[in-house]
Amino acid sequence: MPLESCMILLDNSEYMRNGDYIPTRLEAQQDAANLLVGAKTQSHPESTVGISAGTELLVSPTEDVGKILNALHGVPLKSLGSDVTASVQVASLALKHRRNKNGSQRIVLFVGSPLNGIESRALQKAGRQLKKNNVSIDVVAMGELEANETKLQELVDAANGRVIEGQERTCHLVTIPSGVLPSDVLASSPIVHGGAGGSAFAASAAVAAAQAGTAGGGGGGDGFADFGGVDPNMDPELAMALRVSMEEERARQERLAAQQQQEQSSQTAAASGNGESSGDAEMADGAVAAPAPASAAMDLGLSEEEALLQQALAMSMNENEPAAASSAAPPEEDDEAAAMQLALQMSMNAEASSASTSEQVSELVSSLPGVNANDPAIQSALKNLKKEEKDGDKKDGDKKKKDDK
Amino acid sequence: MMMPGMEAAAGAEGGAAQDSNKIVDLLDFVEKKSCYARNEDPRFPHSNLFIGDSRLGCKSDADEQLILHIEFNQFVKIHSLKFTAFNQGNEPETSPTVVKLYINRPNLGFEDIDDVDETQALELTSEDLREGSDAMLLKFVKFQRVSSLTIFIEDNNGGDVSSLGGLKLYGKTVATTNMCDFKKNKG
């Protein structure tokens, strides 16, 4: 719960003598107010709480719990019925002149007497006034008074204002059935834990624990992502088990990805190999075109594309050699060490073969009919061949990415 | 009554004094902790006003009225005010039209706004709210010793709520007389 100034409005009319709560309404109300004071002051060190009974202000908002409790215990019964609108106005005046202007303002109103003389219009007006002054109101209805229920609901609705979809309500109405301790009901109500959850108030430890559990289970707790969304402090064994299983799954996925990469590269090699066998000048085209779909499928970075291209070229150049041919076959096992060795071997092959690429191409060019291999234009074209291949590949890759977008 | 020598000294230091005590942005002197707003939308708090981006503004919540209270950490003189429309004026119906200014009134609320006379009332036009237009000049003599400024947005262009994109205050501090600038009065 964030910083808050809170006024607790007690009902001290004669109706509070009623014994429907144990021991009396008045003392049950006192007990509930006690709990509230504890919850509010402990949730934030600068939160202040004030007490008023009827229209009489007993303590203006203060951090001093002793003062508050002292006032709580000396609440005398008055013969007059309580005027809810007047007492709400007194409380909002006390909140208006609070010392610490930071933080929100809240009124917690206890009602245990029938609201006979009060029109619902007056209550709605009071609610709107609260809303305008950014004061939230929580109402605790005691004694099953049916006429009260609708009127208080109107007050709370007016104070809530327009409810926007997905937004948390700030004002609440809690009705306490007779025979139940009001403090028990309040401890699990949004009035005590702020509605937004995340309270660590010790007195309602069980409530807090349940909340933490649901927050984690809902996947909201990012801090526990390693433990599968379970707070490790709550259930260490379960958290460890989840963590181990998540790590295993991650390792399995990594192995799978490595394997797929190997298969892709071997496919690329096969494609460029076809290009070489089918035609002479088309070879370069085949080598350029083949990696592009592969890279698009795997969504690799540019540098990885280049490495892949080099691997493919190297393998297509060395296809005649038996060692390279066997290495081009997809690995049987998902053995990481073997994959590593394979990758090393291929990268070494790529280095070794880069020199031979241009030689082979020049041979092919010279063997073509009607082409002079010594022509300076062809010579320069051959020199730039490798560079062009790379550039072409880059452009192709960029285009692919744009298309993907 | 001023002596001739003193007048001359004042004239000589006029340029320097203006330099050291010229109109500045008063944001540095705002005591942000003591500022508050009434009837503000919690999703658009008043602290957004000083960020400088009109998409981050302050909106009213229940109706079109809004009270902004700005506290200064020392006495200041306020020379001019610049309101900016919310979200570059894309919601013209929420722009404030009638604004009242009160100085040195701590704890001013909606219920007692009618009981006190405003220091100055302003009528805002869309031109005044445009980003980049000139700041609105105030009756400078009435804002000579300001420790807090309360801005009451009374009415708007007809929207359900009012909104502001930014607020800038220009003026100078009161207690910044630099004693080094004083020259000895000869004669």
XYZ file of C-alpha atoms in Angstrom:
592
model
C 0.000 0.000 0.000
C 1.463 3.373 -0.918
C 1.661 6.460 1.243
C -1.796 7.370 2.454
C -3.586 9.664 4.860
C -6.596 7.902 6.317
C -9.475 9.053 8.493
C -11.385 6.383 10.368
C -14.966 7.443 11.094
C -16.532 5.579 13.950
C -20.230 5.288 14.616
C -20.970 6.091 18.246
C -24.769 6.216 18.216
C -26.873 4.281 20.712
C -27.467 1.619 18.058
C -23.933 0.474 18.720
C -25.049 -1.056 22.028
C -26.571 -3.879 20.009
C -25.103 -7.264 20.850
C -25.309 -8.865 17.396
C -21.535 -8.761 17.229
C -19.432 -10.082 20.063
C -19.358 -8.532 22.631
C -21.170 -5.405 21.327
C -21.230 -3.528 18.039
C -19.190 -0.730 19.577
C -16.398 -2.982 20.814
C -16.378 -5.035 17.644
C -16.014 -1.787 15.726
C -13.164 -0.797 18.009
C -11.441 -4.107 17.318
C -11.807 -3.647 13.569
C -10.528 -0.073 13.781
C -7.536 -1.362 15.745
C -6.694 -3.740 12.950
C -7.062 -0.979 10.365
C -4.798 1.391 12.297
C -2.142 -1.331 12.433
C -2.460 -2.163 8.767
C -2.367 1.454 7.601
C 0.523 2.614 9.765
C 2.666 -0.454 9.100
C 2.178 -0.495 5.345
C 4.127 2.739 4.939
C 6.229 4.537 7.558
C 4.813 7.949 6.661
C 1.177 6.936 6.427
C -1.022 8.803 8.846
C -4.309 7.865 10.472
C -6.871 10.069 12.165
C -9.972 9.180 14.160
C -13.314 10.860 14.395
C -16.510 9.703 16.056
C -19.687 11.070 14.537
C -18.954 14.661 13.651
C -16.384 15.033 16.390
C -12.728 14.905 15.398
C -10.781 12.948 18.029
C -7.326 12.836 16.417
C -6.218 14.594 13.265
C -4.123 12.406 10.952
C -0.914 11.388 12.732
C 1.781 8.750 12.572
C 1.709 8.302 16.362
C -0.041 4.975 16.924
C -0.239 5.597 20.668
C -2.320 8.727 20.179
C -4.630 6.947 17.765
C -5.221 3.952 20.018
C -5.774 6.227 22.976
C -8.522 8.035 21.100
C -10.039 4.759 19.907
C -10.553 3.508 23.422
C -12.222 6.585 24.800
C -15.129 6.754 22.358
C -18.298 7.553 24.330
C -21.790 6.690 23.126
C -23.962 9.582 22.054
C -27.724 9.424 22.035
C -28.023 11.128 18.657
C -28.060 9.115 15.480
C -25.069 9.779 13.271
C -25.215 12.174 10.346
C -23.080 10.433 7.768
C -22.771 13.325 5.311
C -21.725 15.779 8.018
C -19.136 13.410 9.452
C -17.738 12.711 5.993
C -17.393 16.443 5.432
C -15.592 16.860 8.755
C -13.238 14.056 7.834
C -12.476 15.491 4.403
C -11.739 18.826 6.027
C -9.298 17.097 8.375
C -7.700 15.379 5.384
C -7.487 18.636 3.448
C -5.314 20.161 6.145
C -3.078 17.153 6.566
C 0.588 17.882 6.999
C 2.083 15.617 4.358
C 0.422 16.588 1.084
C 1.982 13.648 -0.737
C 0.099 10.396 -1.014
C -3.567 9.645 -1.360
C -6.440 10.408 0.997
C -8.906 7.891 2.287
C -11.886 7.746 4.610
C -12.983 4.522 6.237
C -16.551 4.903 7.393
C -18.187 2.559 9.896
C -21.977 2.587 9.797
C -23.999 0.691 12.371
C -27.094 2.817 12.642
C -30.001 3.169 10.196
C -29.691 6.042 7.726
C -33.314 7.059 8.042
C -33.139 10.807 7.822
C -30.612 10.875 5.037
C -31.615 11.017 1.397
C -29.593 9.080 -1.119
C -29.190 12.274 -3.130
C -27.277 13.868 -0.279
C -25.049 10.815 -0.075
C -24.403 10.875 -3.810
C -23.481 14.522 -3.602
C -21.082 13.765 -0.754
C -19.568 10.965 -2.844
C -19.055 13.245 -5.829
C -17.475 15.866 -3.591
C -15.054 13.252 -2.263
C -14.212 12.164 -5.776
C -13.506 15.726 -6.807
C -11.143 16.178 -3.889
C -9.356 12.914 -4.725
C -10.547 11.280 -1.515
C -11.337 7.553 -1.617
C -13.920 6.129 0.733
C -14.325 2.632 2.126
C -17.567 1.840 3.908
C -17.993 -0.880 6.512
C -21.679 -1.638 6.999
C -22.545 -3.339 10.288
C -25.869 -4.638 11.530
C -27.891 -6.089 8.717
C -29.800 -2.974 7.780
C -31.175 -3.471 4.296
C -32.166 0.141 3.762
C -28.592 1.177 4.452
C -27.108 -1.132 1.864
C -28.428 0.619 -1.253
C -27.750 4.089 0.101
C -24.189 3.263 1.027
C -23.665 1.595 -2.323
C -24.757 4.829 -4.011
C -22.268 6.768 -1.910
C -19.444 4.409 -2.854
C -20.422 4.387 -6.538
C -20.482 8.187 -6.666
C -17.067 8.307 -5.028
C -15.726 5.741 -7.514
C -16.953 7.830 -10.422
C -16.808 6.496 -13.945
C -15.393 3.012 -13.847
C -12.942 2.469 -16.653
C -12.621 -1.082 -17.912
C -9.685 -2.882 -16.371
C -9.065 -0.191 -13.796
C -9.124 -1.060 -10.124
C -11.889 0.427 -8.017
C -10.566 2.600 -5.253
C -13.667 2.710 -3.058
C -15.214 -0.360 -1.509
C -18.265 -1.362 0.475
C -17.934 -4.259 2.893
C -20.957 -5.626 4.690
C -20.340 -7.589 7.849
C -22.876 -10.322 8.625
C -23.982 -10.562 12.238
C -22.170 -12.997 14.497
C -18.894 -12.666 12.609
C -16.027 -10.648 13.989
C -15.717 -7.492 11.860
C -11.929 -7.630 12.094
C -11.959 -11.128 10.551
C -13.971 -9.911 7.586
C -11.844 -6.800 7.173
C -8.557 -8.723 7.265
C -9.423 -10.444 4.008
C -11.163 -7.456 2.408
C -9.668 -4.949 -0.038
C -9.977 -2.305 2.677
C -7.026 -3.736 4.562
C -4.840 -4.991 1.755
C -5.468 -2.027 -0.505
C -7.233 -3.894 -3.276
C -4.095 -3.917 -5.390
C -2.496 -6.729 -3.439
C 1.147 -6.928 -2.431
C 0.562 -6.194 1.231
C 2.852 -7.827 3.729
C 0.924 -6.885 6.831
C 1.903 -9.364 9.496
C -1.481 -9.690 11.192
C -3.024 -10.929 7.967
C -0.095 -13.141 7.073
C -2.331 -15.853 5.710
C -4.033 -13.395 3.376
C -0.699 -12.018 2.256
C 0.651 -15.498 1.616
C -2.366 -16.432 -0.455
C -1.933 -13.234 -2.456
C 1.737 -13.862 -3.099
C 0.860 -17.342 -4.256
C -1.749 -16.150 -6.721
C 0.496 -13.374 -7.996
C 3.275 -15.874 -8.684
C 0.918 -18.436 -10.165
C -0.503 -15.839 -12.513
C 2.945 -15.370 -13.946
C 3.019 -11.831 -12.576
C 6.159 -12.393 -10.491
C 8.928 -11.935 -13.019
C 11.495 -12.248 -10.257
C 10.606 -15.938 -9.899
C 10.790 -16.741 -13.605
C 13.753 -19.037 -12.921
C 11.552 -21.064 -10.622
C 8.611 -21.358 -12.971
C 6.709 -18.524 -11.309
C 6.824 -20.012 -7.819
C 8.217 -18.063 -4.897
C 11.247 -20.099 -3.771
C 10.709 -18.960 -0.195
C 7.249 -20.474 -0.116
C 8.047 -23.975 -1.333
C 11.785 -24.531 -1.875
C 11.470 -28.138 -3.061
C 8.843 -27.395 -5.682
C 10.789 -24.347 -6.830
C 13.996 -26.372 -7.206
C 12.204 -29.139 -9.089
C 10.662 -26.606 -11.461
C 13.978 -24.884 -11.947
C 15.803 -28.136 -12.783
C 13.103 -29.157 -15.228
C 13.151 -25.719 -16.874
C 16.911 -25.894 -17.275
C 16.684 -29.346 -18.815
C 14.072 -28.117 -21.254
C 16.239 -25.134 -22.171
C 19.252 -27.397 -22.809
C 17.102 -29.691 -24.943
C 15.866 -26.757 -27.021
C 19.416 -25.512 -27.503
C 20.548 -28.927 -28.731
C 17.581 -29.055 -31.073
C 18.405 -25.616 -32.468
C 22.034 -26.635 -33.071
C 20.901 -29.765 -34.857
C 18.516 -27.825 -37.046
C 21.280 -25.420 -37.939
C 23.457 -28.318 -39.033
C 20.702 -29.718 -41.205
C 20.077 -26.328 -42.761
C 23.706 -25.871 -43.661
C 23.894 -29.327 -45.213
C 20.785 -28.566 -47.256
C 22.377 -25.364 -48.441
C 25.433 -27.315 -49.471
C 23.320 -29.725 -51.490
C 21.544 -26.841 -53.241
C 24.761 -25.106 -54.247
C 26.189 -28.467 -55.314
C 23.316 -28.837 -57.790
C 24.035 -25.397 -59.113
C 27.648 -26.358 -59.823
C 26.752 -29.553 -61.654
C 24.051 -27.990 -63.797
C 25.933 -25.001 -65.105
C 29.192 -23.132 -65.080
C 28.308 -19.445 -64.748
C 25.161 -20.249 -62.818
C 27.206 -21.609 -59.969
C 27.614 -18.235 -58.331
C 23.886 -17.570 -58.651
C 23.054 -20.871 -57.026
C 25.383 -20.175 -54.149
C 23.820 -16.771 -53.641
C 20.230 -17.903 -53.925
C 20.465 -20.977 -51.741
C 21.413 -19.401 -48.400
C 18.775 -16.675 -48.662
C 15.707 -18.859 -47.970
C 17.653 -20.697 -45.315
C 18.527 -17.467 -43.558
C 14.972 -16.239 -43.877
C 13.684 -19.415 -42.344
C 16.094 -19.364 -39.446
C 16.087 -15.584 -38.978
C 19.826 -15.368 -38.583
C 21.982 -12.271 -38.298
C 24.067 -11.056 -41.237
C 27.337 -12.383 -39.876
C 25.772 -15.782 -39.365
C 24.512 -15.675 -42.943
C 28.009 -15.023 -44.161
C 29.409 -17.843 -42.110
C 26.705 -20.106 -43.473
C 27.505 -19.032 -47.021
C 31.168 -19.718 -46.494
C 30.389 -23.125 -45.060
C 28.166 -23.922 -48.016
C 30.767 -22.794 -50.496
C 33.488 -24.715 -48.780
C 31.444 -27.887 -48.735
C 30.384 -27.516 -52.362
C 34.019 -26.999 -53.385
C 35.231 -29.992 -51.429
C 32.383 -32.267 -52.391
C 34.741 -34.557 -54.248
C 36.708 -35.188 -51.086
C 35.259 -38.071 -49.095
C 35.907 -36.543 -45.667
C 33.911 -33.414 -46.416
C 31.144 -35.428 -48.048
C 30.686 -37.492 -44.907
C 30.733 -34.389 -42.745
C 27.977 -32.856 -44.859
C 25.595 -35.611 -43.796
C 23.435 -34.632 -40.816
C 24.800 -35.924 -37.519
C 23.085 -39.007 -36.177
C 23.400 -38.096 -32.523
C 22.695 -34.757 -30.922
C 26.172 -34.920 -29.470
C 27.366 -31.397 -28.858
C 31.062 -32.231 -29.013
C 30.644 -33.835 -32.415
C 28.724 -30.834 -33.675
C 31.458 -28.551 -32.435
C 34.141 -30.554 -34.227
C 32.072 -30.555 -37.371
C 31.697 -26.803 -37.265
C 35.434 -26.341 -36.719
C 36.261 -28.635 -39.581
C 33.944 -26.805 -41.883
C 35.212 -23.378 -40.972
C 38.766 -24.606 -41.597
C 37.706 -25.984 -44.957
C 36.155 -22.647 -45.780
C 39.435 -20.850 -45.108
C 41.410 -23.337 -47.153
C 39.040 -23.240 -50.088
C 38.575 -19.483 -50.357
C 41.747 -19.279 -52.413
C 40.753 -22.114 -54.704
C 37.324 -20.608 -55.472
C 38.582 -17.948 -57.844
C 40.969 -20.439 -59.457
C 38.159 -22.829 -60.254
C 35.972 -20.040 -61.596
C 38.793 -18.753 -63.798
C 39.268 -22.292 -65.139
C 35.564 -22.504 -65.906
C 35.590 -19.127 -67.616
C 38.591 -19.987 -69.766
C 36.953 -23.261 -70.820
C 33.918 -21.407 -72.159
C 33.883 -21.020 -75.926
C 34.403 -17.511 -77.307
C 35.666 -16.069 -74.041
C 39.152 -14.722 -73.638
C 40.327 -15.409 -70.102
C 43.014 -12.750 -70.416
C 40.479 -10.030 -71.174
C 41.053 -7.302 -68.516
C 37.313 -6.898 -67.922
C 36.933 -10.581 -67.097
C 40.048 -10.483 -64.973
C 38.696 -7.653 -62.870
C 35.286 -9.334 -62.715
C 36.931 -12.470 -61.365
C 38.795 -10.463 -58.775
C 35.604 -8.884 -57.599
C 33.674 -12.133 -57.784
C 33.954 -13.021 -54.139
C 33.190 -9.524 -52.992
C 30.131 -9.354 -55.226
C 28.894 -12.625 -53.923
C 28.969 -11.301 -50.410
C 27.360 -7.993 -51.350
C 24.670 -9.715 -53.336
C 23.961 -11.975 -50.438
C 23.687 -9.032 -48.063
C 21.244 -7.212 -50.300
C 19.242 -10.323 -50.766
C 19.134 -10.875 -47.028
C 18.078 -7.284 -46.370
C 15.304 -7.555 -48.889
C 14.104 -10.740 -47.275
C 14.005 -9.096 -43.882
C 12.026 -6.170 -45.207
C 9.565 -8.551 -46.750
C 9.232 -10.328 -43.453
C 8.385 -7.082 -41.777
C 13.822 60.535 -2.736
C 17.018 59.616 -4.460
C 20.348 61.356 -4.353
C 21.951 62.185 -7.700
C 25.025 60.029 -7.034
C 22.902 57.050 -6.165
C 20.931 57.420 -9.321
C 24.126 57.395 -11.332
C 25.339 54.253 -9.564
C 22.018 52.557 -10.140
C 22.184 53.492 -13.790
C 25.706 52.128 -14.091
C 24.891 48.814 -12.509
C 21.595 48.541 -14.340
C 22.980 46.241 -16.997
C 24.804 43.989 -14.558
C 21.868 43.807 -12.173
C 19.547 42.839 -14.958
C 21.952 40.120 -15.970
C 22.182 38.556 -12.537
C 18.514 39.016 -11.821
C 16.924 38.485 -15.192
C 13.739 36.598 -15.891
C 14.401 32.882 -15.548
C 12.410 29.673 -15.575
C 11.209 29.239 -11.992
C 11.158 25.437 -12.192
C 14.372 25.281 -10.146
C 12.657 27.022 -7.237
C 9.559 24.820 -7.160
C 9.260 22.730 -4.016
C 7.851 19.669 -5.738
C 7.111 17.778 -2.528
C 4.666 20.402 -1.336
C 2.849 20.813 -4.625
C -0.534 19.213 -4.983
C -3.507 19.122 -7.263
C -7.180 18.639 -6.510
C -9.486 16.705 -8.775
C -6.572 15.347 -10.775
C -6.807 12.082 -12.654
C -4.429 9.655 -10.901
C -3.188 8.509 -14.300
C -2.336 12.080 -15.282
C -0.800 13.623 -12.162
C 0.267 17.252 -11.878
C 3.932 16.230 -11.714
C 3.679 15.534 -15.457
C 3.320 19.245 -16.139
C 6.967 19.958 -15.497
C 8.337 17.168 -17.684
C 8.082 19.252 -20.827
C 6.322 16.739 -23.078
C 2.767 17.809 -23.864
C 1.659 14.169 -24.227
C 2.390 13.788 -20.517
C -0.018 16.200 -18.965
C -2.435 16.694 -16.133
C -6.130 15.949 -16.454
C -9.057 16.618 -14.192
C -11.046 13.655 -12.977
C -14.643 14.144 -11.841
C -15.482 17.344 -13.728
C -13.785 20.117 -15.652
C -12.447 21.996 -12.632
C -8.895 21.533 -11.477
C -6.754 23.108 -8.794
C -2.982 23.112 -9.115
C -0.959 24.285 -6.165
C 2.676 25.150 -6.727
C 4.906 25.823 -3.763
C 8.239 27.611 -4.060
C 11.240 27.028 -1.837
C 11.812 30.784 -1.542
C 9.956 33.972 -2.335
C 9.799 34.652 -6.044
C 8.413 37.278 -8.374
C 6.346 35.807 -11.166
C 6.530 37.656 -14.430
C 4.748 35.440 -16.897
C 3.062 32.066 -17.296
C 2.998 29.652 -20.194
C 0.288 27.024 -20.434
C 0.621 24.358 -23.100
C -2.296 22.372 -24.505
C -2.454 18.665 -23.821
C -1.083 16.397 -26.568
C -0.261 19.252 -28.956
C -3.834 20.521 -28.894
C -5.336 17.322 -30.267
C -8.165 17.503 -27.730
C -9.212 21.141 -28.060
C -12.448 20.676 -26.094
C -10.489 19.872 -22.931
C -8.363 23.005 -23.096
C -8.944 25.362 -20.184
C -10.506 28.733 -20.931
C -11.079 30.426 -17.577
C -8.172 30.288 -15.166
C -7.835 32.067 -11.851
C -4.588 32.606 -10.019
C -4.227 32.923 -6.273
C -1.003 33.621 -4.451
C 0.051 32.569 -0.959
C -3.095 30.550 -0.210
C -2.108 27.219 1.253
C -4.828 24.558 1.406
C -7.159 26.208 -1.078
C -9.965 23.811 -1.983
C -13.016 23.860 -4.223
C -15.313 24.684 -1.334
C -13.528 27.890 -0.366
C -12.539 29.094 -3.816
C -15.584 31.368 -3.885
C -14.703 32.942 -0.564
C -11.409 34.464 -1.640
C -10.688 36.957 -4.388
C -8.347 35.838 -7.105
C -5.080 37.670 -7.617
C -5.627 37.611 -11.333
C -8.054 35.941 -13.722
C -6.953 34.807 -17.159
C -8.866 33.946 -20.285
C -6.984 31.438 -22.391
C -7.303 31.119 -26.147
C -6.067 28.274 -28.302
C -3.296 30.567 -29.491
C -2.081 31.042 -25.912
C -1.997 27.286 -25.440
C -0.079 26.553 -28.598
C 3.382 25.160 -28.079
C 5.981 27.785 -28.807
C 3.727 30.830 -28.456
C 4.654 33.616 -26.058
C 4.079 33.316 -22.336
C 1.177 35.256 -20.842
C 2.248 38.358 -18.960
C 0.855 38.767 -15.459
C 0.219 41.887 -13.452
C 3.794 41.847 -12.253
C 3.150 44.190 -9.314
C 0.734 41.697 -7.800
C 3.201 38.815 -7.938
C 6.144 40.411 -6.130
C 6.409 38.123 -3.131
C 5.038 34.728 -3.957
C 5.700 31.651 -1.863
C 2.941 29.594 -3.418
C 0.803 29.918 -6.508
C -2.588 28.254 -6.836
C -4.002 27.858 -10.313
C -7.723 27.204 -10.477
C -9.003 26.021 -13.832
C -12.631 27.026 -13.650
C -13.930 26.244 -17.095
C -12.860 24.671 -20.354
C -13.890 24.495 -23.987
C -16.814 22.189 -23.214
C -15.155 18.827 -22.572
C -16.012 16.551 -19.666
C -12.571 17.017 -18.196
C -9.874 19.639 -18.518
C -6.318 18.873 -19.476
C -3.021 20.686 -19.603
C 0.114 19.540 -21.378
C 2.664 21.703 -19.686
C 3.223 24.686 -17.462
C 6.135 27.053 -17.311
C 6.640 29.888 -14.856
C 8.968 32.764 -15.572
C 10.136 35.302 -13.065
C 12.945 36.018 -10.667
C 13.805 35.403 -7.097
C 13.346 38.074 -4.461
C 16.331 37.424 -2.226
C 19.088 37.273 -4.780
C 20.625 40.666 -4.355
C 24.277 40.124 -5.047
C 26.152 42.404 -2.627
C 29.209 42.373 -4.870
C 27.263 44.328 -7.449
C 26.809 47.263 -5.077
C 29.192 50.103 -5.751
C 30.353 52.558 -3.164
C 28.361 55.737 -3.257
C 30.774 58.632 -3.599
C 29.478 61.996 -2.454
